[in-house]
N, CA, C and O atoms as CSV, one atom per row, in Angstrom:
chain,resi,resn,atom,element,x,y,z
A,1,GLN,N,N,9.673,-4.927,-23.981
A,1,GLN,CA,C,9.009,-5.523,-22.902
A,1,GLN,C,C,8.540,-4.425,-22.007
A,1,GLN,O,O,9.334,-3.517,-21.758
A,2,VAL,N,N,7.181,-4.401,-21.426
A,2,VAL,CA,C,6.812,-3.533,-20.456
A,2,VAL,C,C,6.842,-4.262,-19.151
A,2,VAL,O,O,6.362,-5.362,-18.880
A,3,GLN,N,N,7.588,-3.318,-18.301
A,3,GLN,CA,C,7.662,-3.830,-16.839
A,3,GLN,C,C,7.154,-2.757,-15.878
A,3,GLN,O,O,7.439,-1.576,-16.075
A,4,LEU,N,N,6.345,-3.178,-14.757
A,4,LEU,CA,C,6.032,-2.243,-13.826
A,4,LEU,C,C,6.497,-2.811,-12.473
A,4,LEU,O,O,6.374,-4.005,-12.200
A,5,VAL,N,N,7.012,-1.948,-11.678
A,5,VAL,CA,C,7.653,-2.318,-10.447
A,5,VAL,C,C,7.108,-1.503,-9.298
A,5,VAL,O,O,7.482,-0.330,-9.274
A,6,GLU,N,N,6.294,-1.909,-8.341
A,6,GLU,CA,C,5.742,-1.060,-7.398
A,6,GLU,C,C,6.844,-1.120,-6.037
A,6,GLU,O,O,7.643,-2.033,-5.825
A,7,SER,N,N,6.686,-0.148,-5.372
A,7,SER,CA,C,7.329,0.078,-4.099
A,7,SER,C,C,6.779,0.957,-3.204
A,7,SER,O,O,5.990,1.729,-3.748
A,8,GLY,N,N,6.917,1.118,-2.000
A,8,GLY,CA,C,6.547,2.187,-1.057
A,8,GLY,C,C,5.407,1.609,-0.038
A,8,GLY,O,O,4.946,2.329,0.848
A,9,GLY,N,N,4.994,0.286,-0.224
A,9,GLY,CA,C,3.921,0.024,0.650
A,9,GLY,C,C,4.437,-0.371,2.042
A,9,GLY,O,O,5.657,-0.381,2.204
A,10,GLY,N,N,3.706,-0.665,2.964
A,10,GLY,CA,C,4.104,-1.091,4.373
A,10,GLY,C,C,2.820,-0.874,5.248
A,10,GLY,O,O,1.673,-0.770,4.813
A,11,SER,N,N,3.231,-0.823,6.609
A,11,SER,CA,C,2.095,-0.879,7.524
A,11,SER,C,C,2.091,0.522,8.277
A,11,SER,O,O,3.139,1.004,8.707
A,12,VAL,N,N,1.015,1.068,8.395
A,12,VAL,CA,C,0.992,2.414,9.228
A,12,VAL,C,C,-0.214,2.535,10.002
A,12,VAL,O,O,-1.122,1.827,9.566
A,13,GLN,N,N,-0.525,3.279,11.110
A,13,GLN,CA,C,-1.559,3.619,11.743
A,13,GLN,C,C,-2.286,4.310,10.840
A,13,GLN,O,O,-1.796,4.842,9.844
A,14,ALA,N,N,-3.939,4.339,11.265
A,14,ALA,CA,C,-4.874,5.155,10.674
A,14,ALA,C,C,-4.560,6.653,10.916
A,14,ALA,O,O,-4.323,7.118,12.031
A,15,GLY,N,N,-4.583,7.446,9.625
A,15,GLY,CA,C,-4.265,8.874,9.847
A,15,GLY,C,C,-3.011,9.006,9.161
A,15,GLY,O,O,-2.738,10.122,8.721
A,16,GLY,N,N,-2.102,7.947,8.973
A,16,GLY,CA,C,-0.874,8.081,8.474
A,16,GLY,C,C,-0.801,8.235,7.020
A,16,GLY,O,O,-1.829,8.222,6.343
A,17,SER,N,N,0.327,8.375,6.520
A,17,SER,CA,C,0.578,8.538,4.874
A,17,SER,C,C,1.607,7.432,4.494
A,17,SER,O,O,2.439,6.948,5.261
A,18,LEU,N,N,1.421,7.121,3.218
A,18,LEU,CA,C,2.336,6.382,2.261
A,18,LEU,C,C,2.474,7.186,1.051
A,18,LEU,O,O,1.706,8.088,0.716
A,19,ARG,N,N,3.700,6.720,0.306
A,19,ARG,CA,C,3.701,7.163,-1.031
A,19,ARG,C,C,4.172,5.944,-1.601
A,19,ARG,O,O,5.199,5.424,-1.164
A,20,LEU,N,N,3.424,5.362,-2.675
A,20,LEU,CA,C,3.582,4.292,-3.628
A,20,LEU,C,C,4.208,4.852,-4.992
A,20,LEU,O,O,3.801,5.870,-5.552
A,21,SER,N,N,5.294,4.015,-5.464
A,21,SER,CA,C,5.732,4.401,-6.712
A,21,SER,C,C,5.678,3.246,-7.784
A,21,SER,O,O,5.371,2.115,-7.405
A,22,CYS,N,N,5.888,3.423,-8.741
A,22,CYS,CA,C,5.724,2.444,-9.944
A,22,CYS,C,C,6.743,2.881,-10.954
A,22,CYS,O,O,6.651,3.856,-11.699
A,23,ALA,N,N,7.752,1.996,-10.869
A,23,ALA,CA,C,8.930,2.281,-11.783
A,23,ALA,C,C,8.478,1.551,-13.313
A,23,ALA,O,O,8.271,0.340,-13.398
A,24,VAL,N,N,8.377,2.388,-14.358
A,24,VAL,CA,C,7.970,1.683,-15.641
A,24,VAL,C,C,9.102,1.667,-16.628
A,24,VAL,O,O,9.862,2.626,-16.760
A,25,SER,N,N,9.194,0.601,-17.291
A,25,SER,CA,C,10.036,0.589,-18.343
A,25,SER,C,C,9.250,-0.370,-19.772
A,25,SER,O,O,8.458,-1.308,-19.687
A,26,GLY,N,N,9.726,0.178,-20.809
A,26,GLY,CA,C,9.170,-0.144,-21.972
A,26,GLY,C,C,7.633,0.305,-22.351
A,26,GLY,O,O,6.802,-0.250,-23.070
A,27,TYR,N,N,7.582,1.350,-21.699
A,27,TYR,CA,C,6.130,2.079,-21.909
A,27,TYR,C,C,6.294,3.567,-21.176
A,27,TYR,O,O,6.850,3.772,-20.096
A,28,SER,N,N,5.727,4.453,-21.961
A,28,SER,CA,C,6.017,6.014,-21.432
A,28,SER,C,C,4.731,6.323,-20.883
A,28,SER,O,O,3.650,6.401,-21.466
A,29,VAL,N,N,5.064,6.520,-19.439
A,29,VAL,CA,C,3.985,7.310,-18.484
A,29,VAL,C,C,3.552,8.471,-18.885
A,29,VAL,O,O,2.414,8.810,-18.560
A,30,ARG,N,N,4.263,9.219,-19.578
A,30,ARG,CA,C,3.815,10.494,-20.259
A,30,ARG,C,C,2.721,10.576,-21.350
A,30,ARG,O,O,1.914,11.502,-21.434
A,31,THR,N,N,2.784,9.470,-22.206
A,31,THR,CA,C,1.964,9.531,-23.364
A,31,THR,C,C,0.794,8.079,-23.224
A,31,THR,O,O,-0.110,7.936,-24.047
A,32,GLY,N,N,0.977,7.253,-22.246
A,32,GLY,CA,C,-0.016,6.231,-22.091
A,32,GLY,C,C,-0.703,6.530,-20.624
A,32,GLY,O,O,-0.326,7.315,-19.754
A,33,CYS,N,N,-1.777,5.690,-20.638
A,33,CYS,CA,C,-2.591,5.883,-19.332
A,33,CYS,C,C,-2.097,4.905,-18.476
A,33,CYS,O,O,-1.774,3.787,-18.878
A,34,MET,N,N,-2.000,5.357,-17.016
A,34,MET,CA,C,-1.463,4.757,-16.101
A,34,MET,C,C,-2.711,4.584,-15.008
A,34,MET,O,O,-3.661,5.366,-15.034
A,35,GLY,N,N,-2.633,3.550,-14.095
A,35,GLY,CA,C,-3.649,3.261,-12.895
A,35,GLY,C,C,-3.103,2.902,-11.689
A,35,GLY,O,O,-1.981,2.413,-11.554
A,36,TRP,N,N,-3.849,3.129,-10.849
A,36,TRP,CA,C,-3.535,2.113,-9.420
A,36,TRP,C,C,-4.772,1.445,-9.297
A,36,TRP,O,O,-5.825,1.951,-9.685
A,37,PHE,N,N,-4.686,0.262,-8.742
A,37,PHE,CA,C,-5.757,-0.489,-8.301
A,37,PHE,C,C,-5.404,-1.138,-7.272
A,37,PHE,O,O,-4.216,-1.299,-6.995
A,38,ARG,N,N,-6.447,-1.641,-6.500
A,38,ARG,CA,C,-6.215,-2.218,-5.105
A,38,ARG,C,C,-7.204,-3.429,-4.864
A,38,ARG,O,O,-8.412,-3.337,-5.085
A,39,GLN,N,N,-6.707,-4.349,-4.484
A,39,GLN,CA,C,-7.697,-5.549,-4.069
A,39,GLN,C,C,-7.443,-6.056,-2.476
A,39,GLN,O,O,-6.338,-6.289,-1.987
A,40,ALA,N,N,-8.442,-6.142,-1.953
A,40,ALA,CA,C,-8.503,-6.535,-0.465
A,40,ALA,C,C,-8.961,-8.140,-0.561
A,40,ALA,O,O,-9.726,-8.525,-1.445
A,41,PRO,N,N,-8.454,-8.946,0.359
A,41,PRO,CA,C,-9.255,-10.323,0.475
A,41,PRO,C,C,-10.397,-10.663,0.373
A,41,PRO,O,O,-11.107,-10.256,1.293
A,42,GLY,N,N,-11.022,-11.421,-0.592
A,42,GLY,CA,C,-12.219,-11.497,-0.706
A,42,GLY,C,C,-12.955,-10.441,-1.403
A,42,GLY,O,O,-14.160,-10.647,-1.548
A,43,MET,N,N,-12.421,-9.241,-1.910
A,43,MET,CA,C,-13.037,-8.376,-2.514
A,43,MET,C,C,-12.644,-8.132,-3.923
A,43,MET,O,O,-11.551,-8.574,-4.277
A,44,GLN,N,N,-13.413,-7.461,-4.817
A,44,GLN,CA,C,-13.148,-7.389,-6.217
A,44,GLN,C,C,-11.872,-6.200,-6.410
A,44,GLN,O,O,-11.774,-5.173,-5.738
A,45,ARG,N,N,-11.172,-6.531,-7.239
A,45,ARG,CA,C,-10.055,-5.470,-7.532
A,45,ARG,C,C,-10.874,-4.144,-8.162
A,45,ARG,O,O,-11.718,-4.227,-9.055
A,46,GLU,N,N,-10.432,-2.874,-7.488
A,46,GLU,CA,C,-11.253,-1.735,-7.590
A,46,GLU,C,C,-10.237,-0.624,-8.187
A,46,GLU,O,O,-9.104,-0.602,-7.705
A,47,GLY,N,N,-10.548,0.237,-9.138
A,47,GLY,CA,C,-9.697,1.356,-9.456
A,47,GLY,C,C,-9.732,2.318,-8.333
A,47,GLY,O,O,-10.725,2.667,-7.695
A,48,VAL,N,N,-8.441,2.715,-8.178
A,48,VAL,CA,C,-8.208,3.870,-7.121
A,48,VAL,C,C,-8.154,5.133,-7.806
A,48,VAL,O,O,-8.991,6.009,-7.587
A,49,ALA,N,N,-7.050,5.295,-8.765
A,49,ALA,CA,C,-6.665,6.539,-9.574
A,49,ALA,C,C,-6.047,6.125,-10.716
A,49,ALA,O,O,-5.317,5.135,-10.757
A,50,ALA,N,N,-6.339,6.942,-11.797
A,50,ALA,CA,C,-5.586,6.784,-12.911
A,50,ALA,C,C,-5.070,8.177,-13.451
A,50,ALA,O,O,-5.608,9.224,-13.091
A,51,ILE,N,N,-3.917,8.146,-14.404
A,51,ILE,CA,C,-3.629,9.467,-14.909
A,51,ILE,C,C,-3.485,9.403,-16.449
A,51,ILE,O,O,-3.040,8.355,-16.918
A,52,TYR,N,N,-3.809,10.396,-17.269
A,52,TYR,CA,C,-4.017,10.268,-18.519
A,52,TYR,C,C,-2.978,11.427,-19.155
A,52,TYR,O,O,-2.509,12.383,-18.538
A,53,PRO,N,N,-2.713,11.014,-20.796
A,53,PRO,CA,C,-2.134,12.370,-21.258
A,53,PRO,C,C,-2.865,13.332,-21.622
A,53,PRO,O,O,-2.427,14.287,-22.264
A,54,ARG,N,N,-3.979,13.213,-21.284
A,54,ARG,CA,C,-5.091,14.490,-21.740
A,54,ARG,C,C,-6.230,14.716,-20.740
A,54,ARG,O,O,-6.396,13.970,-19.775
A,55,ALA,N,N,-6.974,15.726,-20.995
A,55,ALA,CA,C,-8.099,16.151,-20.121
A,55,ALA,C,C,-8.853,14.746,-20.171
A,55,ALA,O,O,-8.918,13.987,-21.137
A,56,PRO,N,N,-9.469,14.561,-18.765
A,56,PRO,CA,C,-9.523,15.199,-17.499
A,56,PRO,C,C,-8.195,15.194,-16.880
A,56,PRO,O,O,-8.100,15.837,-15.835
A,57,ASN,N,N,-7.170,14.607,-17.311
A,57,ASN,CA,C,-5.862,14.331,-16.768
A,57,ASN,C,C,-5.792,13.365,-15.778
A,57,ASN,O,O,-5.042,12.401,-15.930
A,58,THR,N,N,-6.502,13.498,-14.740
A,58,THR,CA,C,-6.642,12.294,-13.618
A,58,THR,C,C,-8.005,11.829,-13.294
A,58,THR,O,O,-9.027,12.394,-13.683
A,59,TYR,N,N,-7.967,10.783,-12.572
A,59,TYR,CA,C,-9.405,10.111,-12.159
A,59,TYR,C,C,-8.768,9.577,-10.720
A,59,TYR,O,O,-7.635,9.129,-10.544
A,60,HIS,N,N,-9.862,9.760,-9.708
A,60,HIS,CA,C,-9.608,9.381,-8.346
A,60,HIS,C,C,-11.081,8.950,-7.949
A,60,HIS,O,O,-12.096,9.629,-8.108
A,61,ALA,N,N,-10.993,7.726,-7.420
A,61,ALA,CA,C,-12.207,6.983,-6.752
A,61,ALA,C,C,-12.734,7.764,-5.714
A,61,ALA,O,O,-12.019,8.329,-4.886
A,62,ASP,N,N,-14.329,7.834,-5.730
A,62,ASP,CA,C,-14.804,8.606,-4.727
A,62,ASP,C,C,-14.446,8.485,-3.173
A,62,ASP,O,O,-14.470,9.348,-2.295
A,63,SER,N,N,-14.109,7.144,-3.123
A,63,SER,CA,C,-13.628,6.662,-1.724
A,63,SER,C,C,-12.268,7.376,-1.332
A,63,SER,O,O,-11.979,7.483,-0.140
A,64,VAL,N,N,-11.475,7.839,-2.272
A,64,VAL,CA,C,-10.179,8.242,-1.864
A,64,VAL,C,C,-10.028,9.749,-2.098
A,64,VAL,O,O,-9.120,10.435,-1.628
A,65,LYS,N,N,-11.158,10.240,-2.984
A,65,LYS,CA,C,-10.870,11.662,-3.190
A,65,LYS,C,C,-10.525,12.630,-2.027
A,65,LYS,O,O,-11.081,12.555,-0.931
A,66,GLY,N,N,-9.532,13.580,-2.349
A,66,GLY,CA,C,-9.202,14.376,-1.095
A,66,GLY,C,C,-8.243,13.826,-0.258
A,66,GLY,O,O,-7.734,14.625,0.528
A,67,ARG,N,N,-7.808,12.528,-0.207
A,67,ARG,CA,C,-6.799,11.735,0.457
A,67,ARG,C,C,-5.590,11.260,-0.247
A,67,ARG,O,O,-4.456,11.260,0.234
A,68,PHE,N,N,-5.955,10.823,-1.525
A,68,PHE,CA,C,-5.092,10.223,-2.299
A,68,PHE,C,C,-4.853,10.988,-3.707
A,68,PHE,O,O,-5.804,11.548,-4.252
A,69,THR,N,N,-3.503,10.998,-4.306
A,69,THR,CA,C,-3.224,11.985,-5.316
A,69,THR,C,C,-2.408,11.209,-6.314
A,69,THR,O,O,-1.371,10.750,-5.834
A,70,ILE,N,N,-2.621,10.953,-7.576
A,70,ILE,CA,C,-1.780,10.099,-8.332
A,70,ILE,C,C,-1.025,11.347,-9.261
A,70,ILE,O,O,-1.635,12.373,-9.565
A,71,SER,N,N,0.157,11.127,-9.590
A,71,SER,CA,C,0.998,11.803,-10.081
A,71,SER,C,C,2.079,11.176,-11.039
A,71,SER,O,O,2.085,9.946,-11.079
A,72,ARG,N,N,3.022,11.869,-11.838
A,72,ARG,CA,C,3.983,11.204,-12.467
A,72,ARG,C,C,4.969,11.973,-12.642
A,72,ARG,O,O,4.782,13.183,-12.522
A,73,ASP,N,N,6.258,11.471,-12.966
A,73,ASP,CA,C,7.677,12.228,-13.073
A,73,ASP,C,C,8.095,11.554,-14.571
A,73,ASP,O,O,8.545,10.424,-14.761
A,74,ASN,N,N,7.835,12.492,-15.469
A,74,ASN,CA,C,8.104,11.735,-16.785
A,74,ASN,C,C,9.616,11.577,-17.119
A,74,ASN,O,O,9.953,10.752,-17.968
A,75,ALA,N,N,10.525,12.335,-16.482
A,75,ALA,CA,C,12.054,12.124,-16.478
A,75,ALA,C,C,12.277,10.824,-15.924
A,75,ALA,O,O,13.126,10.128,-16.479
A,76,LYS,N,N,11.627,10.338,-14.860
A,76,LYS,CA,C,11.889,9.004,-14.291
A,76,LYS,C,C,11.175,7.902,-14.810
A,76,LYS,O,O,11.528,6.740,-14.611
A,77,ASN,N,N,10.037,8.273,-15.565
A,77,ASN,CA,C,9.149,7.271,-16.115
A,77,ASN,C,C,8.316,6.567,-14.928
A,77,ASN,O,O,7.961,5.391,-15.013
A,78,THR,N,N,8.043,7.360,-13.848
A,78,THR,CA,C,7.616,6.802,-12.778
A,78,THR,C,C,6.136,7.422,-12.453
A,78,THR,O,O,5.753,8.569,-12.680
A,79,ILE,N,N,5.547,6.541,-11.969
A,79,ILE,CA,C,4.053,7.305,-11.423
A,79,ILE,C,C,3.936,7.035,-9.893
A,79,ILE,O,O,4.440,6.016,-9.420
A,80,TYR,N,N,3.311,7.887,-9.158
A,80,TYR,CA,C,3.025,7.849,-7.637
A,80,TYR,C,C,1.701,7.888,-7.456
A,80,TYR,O,O,0.849,8.342,-8.220
A,81,LEU,N,N,1.539,7.270,-6.159
A,81,LEU,CA,C,0.204,7.418,-5.592
A,81,LEU,C,C,0.618,7.857,-4.087
A,81,LEU,O,O,1.149,7.095,-3.278
A,82,GLN,N,N,0.253,9.357,-3.824
A,82,GLN,CA,C,0.293,9.743,-2.305
A,82,GLN,C,C,-0.874,9.577,-1.695
A,82,GLN,O,O,-1.938,10.061,-2.081
A,83,MET,N,N,-0.689,8.796,-0.592
A,83,MET,CA,C,-1.955,8.384,0.250
A,83,MET,C,C,-1.619,8.998,1.573
A,83,MET,O,O,-0.597,8.767,2.219
A,84,ASN,N,N,-2.774,9.958,1.965
A,84,ASN,CA,C,-2.837,10.520,3.257
A,84,ASN,C,C,-4.062,10.308,3.857
A,84,ASN,O,O,-5.033,9.991,3.169
A,85,SER,N,N,-4.146,10.451,5.134
A,85,SER,CA,C,-5.097,10.179,5.961
A,85,SER,C,C,-5.739,8.746,5.749
A,85,SER,O,O,-6.943,8.548,5.587
A,86,LEU,N,N,-4.814,7.842,5.772
A,86,LEU,CA,C,-5.066,6.330,5.701
A,86,LEU,C,C,-6.025,5.877,6.739
A,86,LEU,O,O,-6.033,6.262,7.908
A,87,LYS,N,N,-6.947,4.897,6.116
A,87,LYS,CA,C,-7.842,4.353,7.025
A,87,LYS,C,C,-7.826,2.891,6.870
A,87,LYS,O,O,-7.379,2.408,5.830
A,88,PRO,N,N,-8.286,2.133,7.833
A,88,PRO,CA,C,-8.258,0.657,7.785
A,88,PRO,C,C,-8.648,0.002,6.441
A,88,PRO,O,O,-8.033,-0.884,5.848
A,89,GLU,N,N,-9.981,0.717,6.021
A,89,GLU,CA,C,-10.449,-0.049,4.828
A,89,GLU,C,C,-9.548,0.312,3.471
A,89,GLU,O,O,-9.896,-0.066,2.353
A,90,ASP,N,N,-8.571,0.947,3.673
A,90,ASP,CA,C,-7.472,1.126,2.444
A,90,ASP,C,C,-6.644,-0.026,2.454
A,90,ASP,O,O,-5.899,-0.206,1.491
A,91,THR,N,N,-6.662,-0.930,3.509
A,91,THR,CA,C,-6.039,-2.061,3.388
A,91,THR,C,C,-6.061,-2.919,2.480
A,91,THR,O,O,-7.147,-3.495,2.408
A,92,ALA,N,N,-5.135,-3.312,1.593
A,92,ALA,CA,C,-5.161,-3.936,0.104
A,92,ALA,C,C,-3.740,-4.176,-0.160
A,92,ALA,O,O,-2.788,-3.756,0.497
A,93,MET,N,N,-3.723,-5.037,-1.396
A,93,MET,CA,C,-2.665,-5.131,-2.135
A,93,MET,C,C,-2.662,-4.091,-3.288
A,93,MET,O,O,-3.476,-4.424,-4.149
A,94,TYR,N,N,-2.124,-3.145,-3.529
A,94,TYR,CA,C,-1.950,-2.201,-4.423
A,94,TYR,C,C,-1.168,-2.449,-5.661
A,94,TYR,O,O,0.023,-2.760,-5.620
A,95,TYR,N,N,-1.944,-2.290,-6.929
A,95,TYR,CA,C,-1.062,-2.723,-8.401
A,95,TYR,C,C,-0.991,-1.442,-9.061
A,95,TYR,O,O,-1.779,-0.523,-8.836
A,96,CYS,N,N,0.000,-1.396,-9.907
A,96,CYS,CA,C,0.289,-0.317,-10.782
A,96,CYS,C,C,-0.259,-0.887,-12.094
A,96,CYS,O,O,-0.281,-2.117,-12.153
A,97,ALA,N,N,-0.649,-0.289,-13.022
A,97,ALA,CA,C,-1.213,-0.902,-14.337
A,97,ALA,C,C,-1.065,0.197,-15.273
A,97,ALA,O,O,-1.149,1.397,-15.010
A,98,ALA,N,N,-0.799,-0.432,-16.570
A,98,ALA,CA,C,-0.681,0.448,-17.706
A,98,ALA,C,C,-1.563,-0.049,-18.842
A,98,ALA,O,O,-1.626,-1.261,-19.045
A,99,SER,N,N,-2.184,0.722,-19.524
A,99,SER,CA,C,-3.063,0.602,-20.417
A,99,SER,C,C,-2.490,-0.260,-21.737
A,99,SER,O,O,-1.325,-0.018,-22.052
A,100,SER,N,N,-3.117,-1.103,-22.412
A,100,SER,CA,C,-2.630,-1.700,-23.421
A,100,SER,C,C,-3.193,-0.991,-24.717
A,100,SER,O,O,-2.622,-1.302,-25.763
A,101,SER,N,N,-4.162,-0.143,-24.793
A,101,SER,CA,C,-4.602,0.657,-26.044
A,101,SER,C,C,-4.666,1.950,-25.383
A,101,SER,O,O,-4.533,2.170,-24.179
A,102,PRO,N,N,-4.897,2.813,-26.361
A,102,PRO,CA,C,-4.894,4.379,-26.289
A,102,PRO,C,C,-5.947,4.655,-25.444
A,102,PRO,O,O,-5.864,5.712,-24.818
A,103,TYR,N,N,-7.036,3.876,-25.253
A,103,TYR,CA,C,-8.105,4.315,-24.352
A,103,TYR,C,C,-8.189,3.627,-23.112
A,103,TYR,O,O,-7.976,2.415,-23.063
A,104,CYS,N,N,-8.485,4.300,-22.097
A,104,CYS,CA,C,-8.634,3.755,-20.827
A,104,CYS,C,C,-9.559,4.345,-19.801
A,104,CYS,O,O,-9.997,5.482,-19.979
A,105,ARG,N,N,-9.866,3.680,-18.793
A,105,ARG,CA,C,-10.929,4.189,-17.837
A,105,ARG,C,C,-10.186,3.958,-16.456
A,105,ARG,O,O,-9.486,2.965,-16.256
A,106,GLY,N,N,-10.371,4.834,-15.634
A,106,GLY,CA,C,-9.659,4.752,-14.311
A,106,GLY,C,C,-10.111,3.552,-13.491
A,106,GLY,O,O,-9.333,2.997,-12.714
A,107,ASN,N,N,-11.479,3.116,-13.678
A,107,ASN,CA,C,-12.089,2.141,-12.826
A,107,ASN,C,C,-12.226,0.824,-13.304
A,107,ASN,O,O,-12.811,-0.062,-12.681
A,108,TYR,N,N,-11.642,0.673,-14.509
A,108,TYR,CA,C,-11.968,-0.572,-15.277
A,108,TYR,C,C,-10.643,-1.304,-15.638
A,108,TYR,O,O,-9.907,-1.028,-16.584
A,109,ALA,N,N,-10.454,-2.391,-14.617
A,109,ALA,CA,C,-9.281,-3.276,-14.863
A,109,ALA,C,C,-9.069,-3.896,-16.174
A,109,ALA,O,O,-7.941,-4.294,-16.467
A,110,SER,N,N,-10.021,-4.011,-16.964
A,110,SER,CA,C,-9.951,-4.764,-18.297
A,110,SER,C,C,-9.369,-3.764,-19.254
A,110,SER,O,O,-8.956,-4.251,-20.307
A,111,ASP,N,N,-9.257,-2.531,-19.114
A,111,ASP,CA,C,-8.666,-1.611,-20.117
A,111,ASP,C,C,-7.155,-1.701,-20.049
A,111,ASP,O,O,-6.472,-1.390,-21.024
A,112,TYR,N,N,-6.544,-2.186,-18.741
A,112,TYR,CA,C,-5.272,-2.349,-18.521
A,112,TYR,C,C,-4.646,-3.816,-18.808
A,112,TYR,O,O,-5.102,-4.875,-18.375
A,113,GLY,N,N,-3.602,-3.666,-19.560
A,113,GLY,CA,C,-2.911,-4.971,-20.174
A,113,GLY,C,C,-1.668,-5.186,-19.502
A,113,GLY,O,O,-1.183,-6.316,-19.551
A,114,TYR,N,N,-1.011,-4.170,-18.810
A,114,TYR,CA,C,0.250,-4.530,-18.159
A,114,TYR,C,C,-0.003,-4.148,-16.627
A,114,TYR,O,O,-0.608,-3.161,-16.209
A,115,TRP,N,N,0.624,-5.203,-15.865
A,115,TRP,CA,C,0.454,-5.111,-14.392
A,115,TRP,C,C,1.761,-5.281,-13.567
A,115,TRP,O,O,2.673,-6.012,-13.955
A,116,GLY,N,N,1.801,-4.689,-12.603
A,116,GLY,CA,C,3.064,-4.968,-11.659
A,116,GLY,C,C,2.615,-6.153,-10.661
A,116,GLY,O,O,1.534,-6.741,-10.684
A,117,GLN,N,N,3.519,-6.335,-9.922
A,117,GLN,CA,C,3.323,-7.564,-8.911
A,117,GLN,C,C,2.530,-7.066,-7.678
A,117,GLN,O,O,2.072,-7.870,-6.866
A,118,GLY,N,N,2.356,-5.560,-7.532
A,118,GLY,CA,C,1.639,-5.264,-6.180
A,118,GLY,C,C,2.522,-4.981,-4.787
A,118,GLY,O,O,3.542,-5.601,-4.485
A,119,THR,N,N,2.047,-4.153,-4.184
A,119,THR,CA,C,2.840,-3.706,-3.000
A,119,THR,C,C,1.689,-3.627,-1.736
A,119,THR,O,O,0.652,-2.962,-1.753
A,120,GLN,N,N,2.050,-4.264,-0.939
A,120,GLN,CA,C,0.727,-4.453,0.232
A,120,GLN,C,C,0.793,-2.998,1.152
A,120,GLN,O,O,1.820,-2.503,1.618
A,121,VAL,N,N,-0.269,-2.590,1.245
A,121,VAL,CA,C,-0.601,-1.617,2.191
A,121,VAL,C,C,-1.491,-2.009,3.365
A,121,VAL,O,O,-2.624,-2.385,3.066
A,122,THR,N,N,-1.159,-1.980,4.643
A,122,THR,CA,C,-1.748,-2.263,5.681
A,122,THR,C,C,-1.776,-1.167,6.514
A,122,THR,O,O,-0.779,-0.494,6.775
A,123,VAL,N,N,-3.201,-0.906,7.061
A,123,VAL,CA,C,-3.352,0.345,7.954
A,123,VAL,C,C,-4.274,-0.209,9.030
A,123,VAL,O,O,-5.366,-0.700,8.744
A,124,SER,N,N,-3.771,-0.110,10.382
A,124,SER,CA,C,-4.184,-0.530,11.499
A,124,SER,C,C,-4.881,0.726,12.316
A,124,SER,O,O,-4.472,1.868,12.107
A,125,SER,N,N,-5.889,0.487,13.202
A,125,SER,CA,C,-6.783,1.349,13.937
A,125,SER,C,C,-5.989,2.005,14.817
A,125,SER,O,O,-6.475,2.826,15.595
């Protein structure tokens, strides 16, 4: 089975930082494609970042470039999303996802077949 469990969400003030974690079982984060998505109420789910086993290695949405960084720890089979300089518009439920095929795109939720339950991030002004 494939299981993804997110943690690290919370409430912070604008300009603050959070690090989200996604503990993965039944799937190798080293060889698979992993992504972070977010969804705010009334909004579409959007790709935030992704990490791949090959070049270009990572993807970050334009809205978070320079502020968010995706990474992985192969030994722990865990991926992370370091979020700095948080803005109120970053408020959303954040989901960890794993691709169900060898191919994936960072901003296409349809490429990901396995999903965590999400962790809430709330950024206040």
